[in-house]
Amino acid sequence: MSGNPTDGKYTIVSGDTFYEIAKRFGVDISVIQSLNPSVKPEALQLGQIIDVPRPAGSSGHGHTHPLPTTTYTIISGDTFDAIAKRFGTDVPHIQSLNPGVRPETLQVGQVINIPSGPTQHQVIRQAQPPIEGYEYFSGPTHRFPHPNRWAPYEHLLHINERLMLLNSTPTEVFYIKKWIPIIAYESGVDARVILCIIMQESGGNVRNPTTLSPAPDFIKNTGLMQAHNGQEWDERYPEWCIERMIRDGAQGTRFGDGLIQCWHKWDQNWYHACRAYNSGRVNREDLSDGITATGHYVERVANRLIGNQWAGM
């Protein structure tokens, strides 16, 4: 571990991601994100210094002791997730205490390590300041809002249209509104998912600049939905560009998957599809694991889907 975590600072080393750092400190990834609001997790640099939580009871000096552990015997139906919930901790913490244990092959009677006292994760989650209008989600799918909690499409359109108009003209927004339900019907992607991915990726800005994914992929992300090598904005053909951008994100391009391909590949689950759309892979145990992409991506999309509104959305 680079740096001295007792002073609340950590120096980035090769291979670091917010997810790995969060696991190392036994906290939720949202804690690391909230401590570093101006840091882009997909663009971490070697030697970069970020803020991390101080160990409980640490004043920044002296030696800190590992959290106490005890043992637990596996019973029928146990998973790391079920055990973590039972003991008020999280899956990364259980995994960190059992580096040689494969969670997918647990055996009845097997003995594993678990924390015997309050975890740093618990302490910090309780102290994490709430954001008005925003809910924190992490872990597997069942910890995210069920689709029956999602707001109706018309309501989501109403609360997001004003944000689109900050950067796109009324005519351009009209085209976005026109093509979302058409492409949703043709592709099989829920119209609410398309709308919320547009808002997450570009805020509805048709002129959203093209970006590059980090090494080693260097994928060109384009348009309203930052699709895989898709259509870029051309002022000469506004409606055609908008239709193409939305199709690229929902249906994919010849270079990469769209939302519907991600949905089919990853358990026909929209949260998994969103995670795969952003990072290319899915850690089913923790959808906040952005791999090399944005850790809070699925959490933000989930908040949009249920109609939450917060400052800076």
Short mmCIF file of N, CA, C and O in Angstrom, two decimals, residues 51-111:
data_model
loop_
_atom_site.label_atom_id
_atom_site.label_comp_id
_atom_site.label_asym_id
_atom_site.label_seq_id
_atom_site.Cartn_x
_atom_site.Cartn_y
_atom_site.Cartn_z
N ASP A 51 -7.63 11.30 -1.49
CA ASP A 51 -8.05 11.19 -0.10
C ASP A 51 -8.68 9.83 0.14
O ASP A 51 -9.42 9.30 -0.70
N VAL A 52 -8.37 9.26 1.28
CA VAL A 52 -8.97 8.00 1.70
C VAL A 52 -9.43 8.15 3.15
O VAL A 52 -8.96 9.03 3.88
N PRO A 53 -10.35 7.31 3.60
CA PRO A 53 -10.81 7.42 4.99
C PRO A 53 -9.72 7.03 5.97
O PRO A 53 -8.96 6.07 5.72
N ARG A 54 -9.62 7.77 7.05
CA ARG A 54 -8.70 7.38 8.12
C ARG A 54 -9.29 6.21 8.90
O ARG A 54 -10.51 6.14 9.06
N PRO A 55 -8.46 5.31 9.37
CA PRO A 55 -8.99 4.24 10.21
C PRO A 55 -9.71 4.79 11.41
O PRO A 55 -9.36 5.84 11.94
N ALA A 56 -10.77 4.10 11.84
CA ALA A 56 -11.53 4.55 13.00
C ALA A 56 -10.62 4.73 14.20
O ALA A 56 -9.80 3.88 14.52
N GLY A 57 -10.75 5.90 14.84
CA GLY A 57 -9.95 6.18 16.02
C GLY A 57 -8.57 6.70 15.71
O GLY A 57 -7.79 6.95 16.62
N SER A 58 -8.24 6.87 14.44
CA SER A 58 -6.91 7.34 14.07
C SER A 58 -6.87 8.85 14.11
O SER A 58 -7.77 9.53 13.62
N SER A 59 -5.81 9.40 14.64
CA SER A 59 -5.62 10.84 14.64
C SER A 59 -4.58 11.25 13.60
O SER A 59 -4.17 12.39 13.53
N GLY A 60 -4.16 10.26 12.81
CA GLY A 60 -3.15 10.56 11.80
C GLY A 60 -1.76 10.20 12.26
O GLY A 60 -0.81 10.37 11.53
N HIS A 61 -1.60 9.65 13.47
CA HIS A 61 -0.28 9.27 13.98
C HIS A 61 -0.39 7.93 14.67
O HIS A 61 -1.44 7.49 15.10
N GLY A 62 0.74 7.27 14.74
CA GLY A 62 0.78 6.03 15.51
C GLY A 62 0.39 4.83 14.68
O GLY A 62 0.08 4.89 13.51
N HIS A 63 0.39 3.67 15.33
CA HIS A 63 0.14 2.40 14.67
C HIS A 63 -1.34 2.06 14.73
O HIS A 63 -1.99 2.26 15.73
N THR A 64 -1.88 1.56 13.63
CA THR A 64 -3.27 1.13 13.63
C THR A 64 -3.32 -0.39 13.58
O THR A 64 -2.46 -1.05 13.01
N HIS A 65 -4.33 -0.96 14.18
CA HIS A 65 -4.46 -2.41 14.27
C HIS A 65 -5.55 -2.88 13.34
O HIS A 65 -6.55 -2.20 13.13
N PRO A 66 -5.38 -4.08 12.76
CA PRO A 66 -6.43 -4.61 11.90
C PRO A 66 -7.70 -4.88 12.69
O PRO A 66 -7.66 -5.11 13.89
N LEU A 67 -8.83 -4.83 12.00
CA LEU A 67 -10.10 -5.10 12.66
C LEU A 67 -10.15 -6.54 13.12
O LEU A 67 -9.65 -7.44 12.44
N PRO A 68 -10.77 -6.83 14.29
CA PRO A 68 -10.82 -8.20 14.80
C PRO A 68 -11.68 -9.09 13.92
O PRO A 68 -12.63 -8.63 13.28
N THR A 69 -11.31 -10.35 13.88
CA THR A 69 -12.06 -11.32 13.08
C THR A 69 -12.43 -12.52 13.93
O THR A 69 -11.89 -12.75 15.01
N THR A 70 -13.39 -13.28 13.43
CA THR A 70 -13.76 -14.55 14.03
C THR A 70 -14.04 -15.51 12.88
O THR A 70 -13.86 -15.16 11.71
N THR A 71 -14.44 -16.73 13.18
CA THR A 71 -14.68 -17.71 12.13
C THR A 71 -16.17 -17.99 12.00
O THR A 71 -16.96 -17.75 12.93
N TYR A 72 -16.55 -18.50 10.84
CA TYR A 72 -17.94 -18.83 10.55
C TYR A 72 -17.96 -20.11 9.73
O TYR A 72 -17.13 -20.28 8.82
N THR A 73 -18.90 -20.98 10.01
CA THR A 73 -19.02 -22.25 9.29
C THR A 73 -20.15 -22.17 8.27
O THR A 73 -21.29 -21.82 8.62
N ILE A 74 -19.85 -22.49 7.03
CA ILE A 74 -20.81 -22.39 5.93
C ILE A 74 -21.95 -23.39 6.12
O ILE A 74 -21.73 -24.56 6.45
N ILE A 75 -23.19 -22.90 5.89
CA ILE A 75 -24.36 -23.75 5.92
C ILE A 75 -25.01 -23.75 4.53
O ILE A 75 -24.63 -22.96 3.66
N SER A 76 -25.98 -24.60 4.33
CA SER A 76 -26.64 -24.72 3.04
C SER A 76 -27.25 -23.38 2.60
O SER A 76 -27.92 -22.71 3.39
N GLY A 77 -27.01 -23.00 1.35
CA GLY A 77 -27.57 -21.78 0.80
C GLY A 77 -26.73 -20.54 1.01
O GLY A 77 -27.08 -19.46 0.52
N ASP A 78 -25.62 -20.66 1.72
CA ASP A 78 -24.77 -19.49 1.99
C ASP A 78 -24.08 -18.98 0.73
O ASP A 78 -23.65 -19.75 -0.13
N THR A 79 -23.99 -17.66 0.64
CA THR A 79 -23.16 -16.96 -0.34
C THR A 79 -22.42 -15.86 0.41
O THR A 79 -22.80 -15.49 1.53
N PHE A 80 -21.37 -15.33 -0.20
CA PHE A 80 -20.67 -14.22 0.45
C PHE A 80 -21.61 -13.04 0.67
O PHE A 80 -21.53 -12.35 1.70
N ASP A 81 -22.50 -12.81 -0.28
CA ASP A 81 -23.43 -11.69 -0.14
C ASP A 81 -24.38 -11.91 1.04
O ASP A 81 -24.60 -10.99 1.84
N ALA A 82 -24.93 -13.13 1.16
CA ALA A 82 -25.84 -13.42 2.26
C ALA A 82 -25.13 -13.32 3.61
O ALA A 82 -25.68 -12.80 4.59
N ILE A 83 -23.90 -13.80 3.65
CA ILE A 83 -23.12 -13.74 4.90
C ILE A 83 -22.81 -12.29 5.26
O ILE A 83 -22.93 -11.88 6.42
N ALA A 84 -22.43 -11.50 4.25
CA ALA A 84 -22.12 -10.08 4.49
C ALA A 84 -23.32 -9.35 5.06
O ALA A 84 -23.21 -8.58 6.03
N LYS A 85 -24.51 -9.58 4.48
CA LYS A 85 -25.72 -8.93 4.98
C LYS A 85 -26.05 -9.40 6.40
O LYS A 85 -26.49 -8.60 7.24
N ARG A 86 -25.85 -10.69 6.67
CA ARG A 86 -26.18 -11.25 7.98
C ARG A 86 -25.33 -10.61 9.08
O ARG A 86 -25.79 -10.40 10.20
N PHE A 87 -24.07 -10.28 8.74
CA PHE A 87 -23.17 -9.76 9.76
C PHE A 87 -22.91 -8.26 9.61
O PHE A 87 -21.99 -7.72 10.23
N GLY A 88 -23.70 -7.58 8.77
CA GLY A 88 -23.60 -6.13 8.68
C GLY A 88 -22.33 -5.63 8.06
O GLY A 88 -21.82 -4.57 8.45
N THR A 89 -21.79 -6.37 7.10
CA THR A 89 -20.57 -5.92 6.42
C THR A 89 -20.83 -5.94 4.92
O THR A 89 -21.97 -5.87 4.49
N ASP A 90 -19.77 -6.02 4.10
CA ASP A 90 -19.97 -6.08 2.66
C ASP A 90 -19.12 -7.19 2.06
O ASP A 90 -18.21 -7.73 2.70
N VAL A 91 -19.42 -7.54 0.81
CA VAL A 91 -18.73 -8.65 0.15
C VAL A 91 -17.22 -8.41 0.02
O VAL A 91 -16.43 -9.32 0.31
N PRO A 92 -16.77 -7.22 -0.42
CA PRO A 92 -15.33 -7.01 -0.51
C PRO A 92 -14.60 -7.25 0.81
O PRO A 92 -13.47 -7.75 0.81
N HIS A 93 -15.25 -6.90 1.94
CA HIS A 93 -14.60 -7.14 3.24
C HIS A 93 -14.47 -8.64 3.51
O HIS A 93 -13.43 -9.11 3.96
N ILE A 94 -15.53 -9.40 3.24
CA ILE A 94 -15.47 -10.85 3.42
C ILE A 94 -14.37 -11.43 2.52
O ILE A 94 -13.57 -12.28 2.95
N GLN A 95 -14.31 -10.97 1.28
CA GLN A 95 -13.31 -11.48 0.35
C GLN A 95 -11.90 -11.16 0.82
O GLN A 95 -10.99 -11.99 0.70
N SER A 96 -11.71 -9.95 1.37
CA SER A 96 -10.38 -9.56 1.82
C SER A 96 -9.89 -10.42 2.99
O SER A 96 -8.69 -10.59 3.18
N LEU A 97 -10.83 -10.95 3.78
CA LEU A 97 -10.47 -11.81 4.91
C LEU A 97 -10.27 -13.26 4.52
O LEU A 97 -9.79 -14.06 5.31
N ASN A 98 -10.65 -13.58 3.26
CA ASN A 98 -10.56 -14.96 2.78
C ASN A 98 -9.97 -15.01 1.38
O ASN A 98 -10.64 -15.41 0.41
N PRO A 99 -8.70 -14.59 1.23
CA PRO A 99 -8.13 -14.46 -0.11
C PRO A 99 -8.04 -15.77 -0.89
O PRO A 99 -8.02 -15.75 -2.12
N GLY A 100 -8.00 -16.89 -0.21
CA GLY A 100 -7.87 -18.17 -0.91
C GLY A 100 -9.19 -18.88 -1.14
O GLY A 100 -9.22 -20.00 -1.67
N VAL A 101 -10.28 -18.25 -0.77
CA VAL A 101 -11.60 -18.89 -0.87
C VAL A 101 -12.33 -18.42 -2.13
O VAL A 101 -12.43 -17.22 -2.38
N ARG A 102 -12.85 -19.38 -2.88
CA ARG A 102 -13.62 -19.04 -4.08
C ARG A 102 -15.10 -18.98 -3.70
O ARG A 102 -15.70 -20.01 -3.33
N PRO A 103 -15.73 -17.79 -3.77
CA PRO A 103 -17.11 -17.65 -3.29
C PRO A 103 -18.11 -18.48 -4.08
O PRO A 103 -19.17 -18.83 -3.56
N GLU A 104 -17.77 -18.83 -5.33
CA GLU A 104 -18.72 -19.60 -6.14
C GLU A 104 -18.66 -21.10 -5.83
O GLU A 104 -19.47 -21.88 -6.34
N THR A 105 -17.71 -21.54 -4.98
CA THR A 105 -17.59 -22.97 -4.68
C THR A 105 -17.61 -23.23 -3.16
O THR A 105 -16.92 -24.12 -2.68
N LEU A 106 -18.37 -22.44 -2.43
CA LEU A 106 -18.47 -22.66 -0.98
C LEU A 106 -19.07 -24.04 -0.69
O LEU A 106 -19.99 -24.49 -1.37
N GLN A 107 -18.54 -24.69 0.34
CA GLN A 107 -19.00 -26.02 0.73
C GLN A 107 -19.59 -25.99 2.14
O GLN A 107 -19.08 -25.29 3.02
N VAL A 108 -20.67 -26.74 2.33
CA VAL A 108 -21.26 -26.86 3.66
C VAL A 108 -20.20 -27.40 4.61
O VAL A 108 -19.51 -28.38 4.32
N GLY A 109 -20.03 -26.75 5.77
CA GLY A 109 -19.03 -27.16 6.75
C GLY A 109 -17.70 -26.44 6.60
O GLY A 109 -16.86 -26.51 7.50
N GLN A 110 -17.51 -25.73 5.49
CA GLN A 110 -16.28 -24.97 5.27
C GLN A 110 -16.20 -23.81 6.27
O GLN A 110 -17.21 -23.17 6.57
N VAL A 111 -15.02 -23.54 6.80
CA VAL A 111 -14.83 -22.47 7.78
C VAL A 111 -14.16 -21.28 7.10
O VAL A 111 -13.13 -21.43 6.44
#
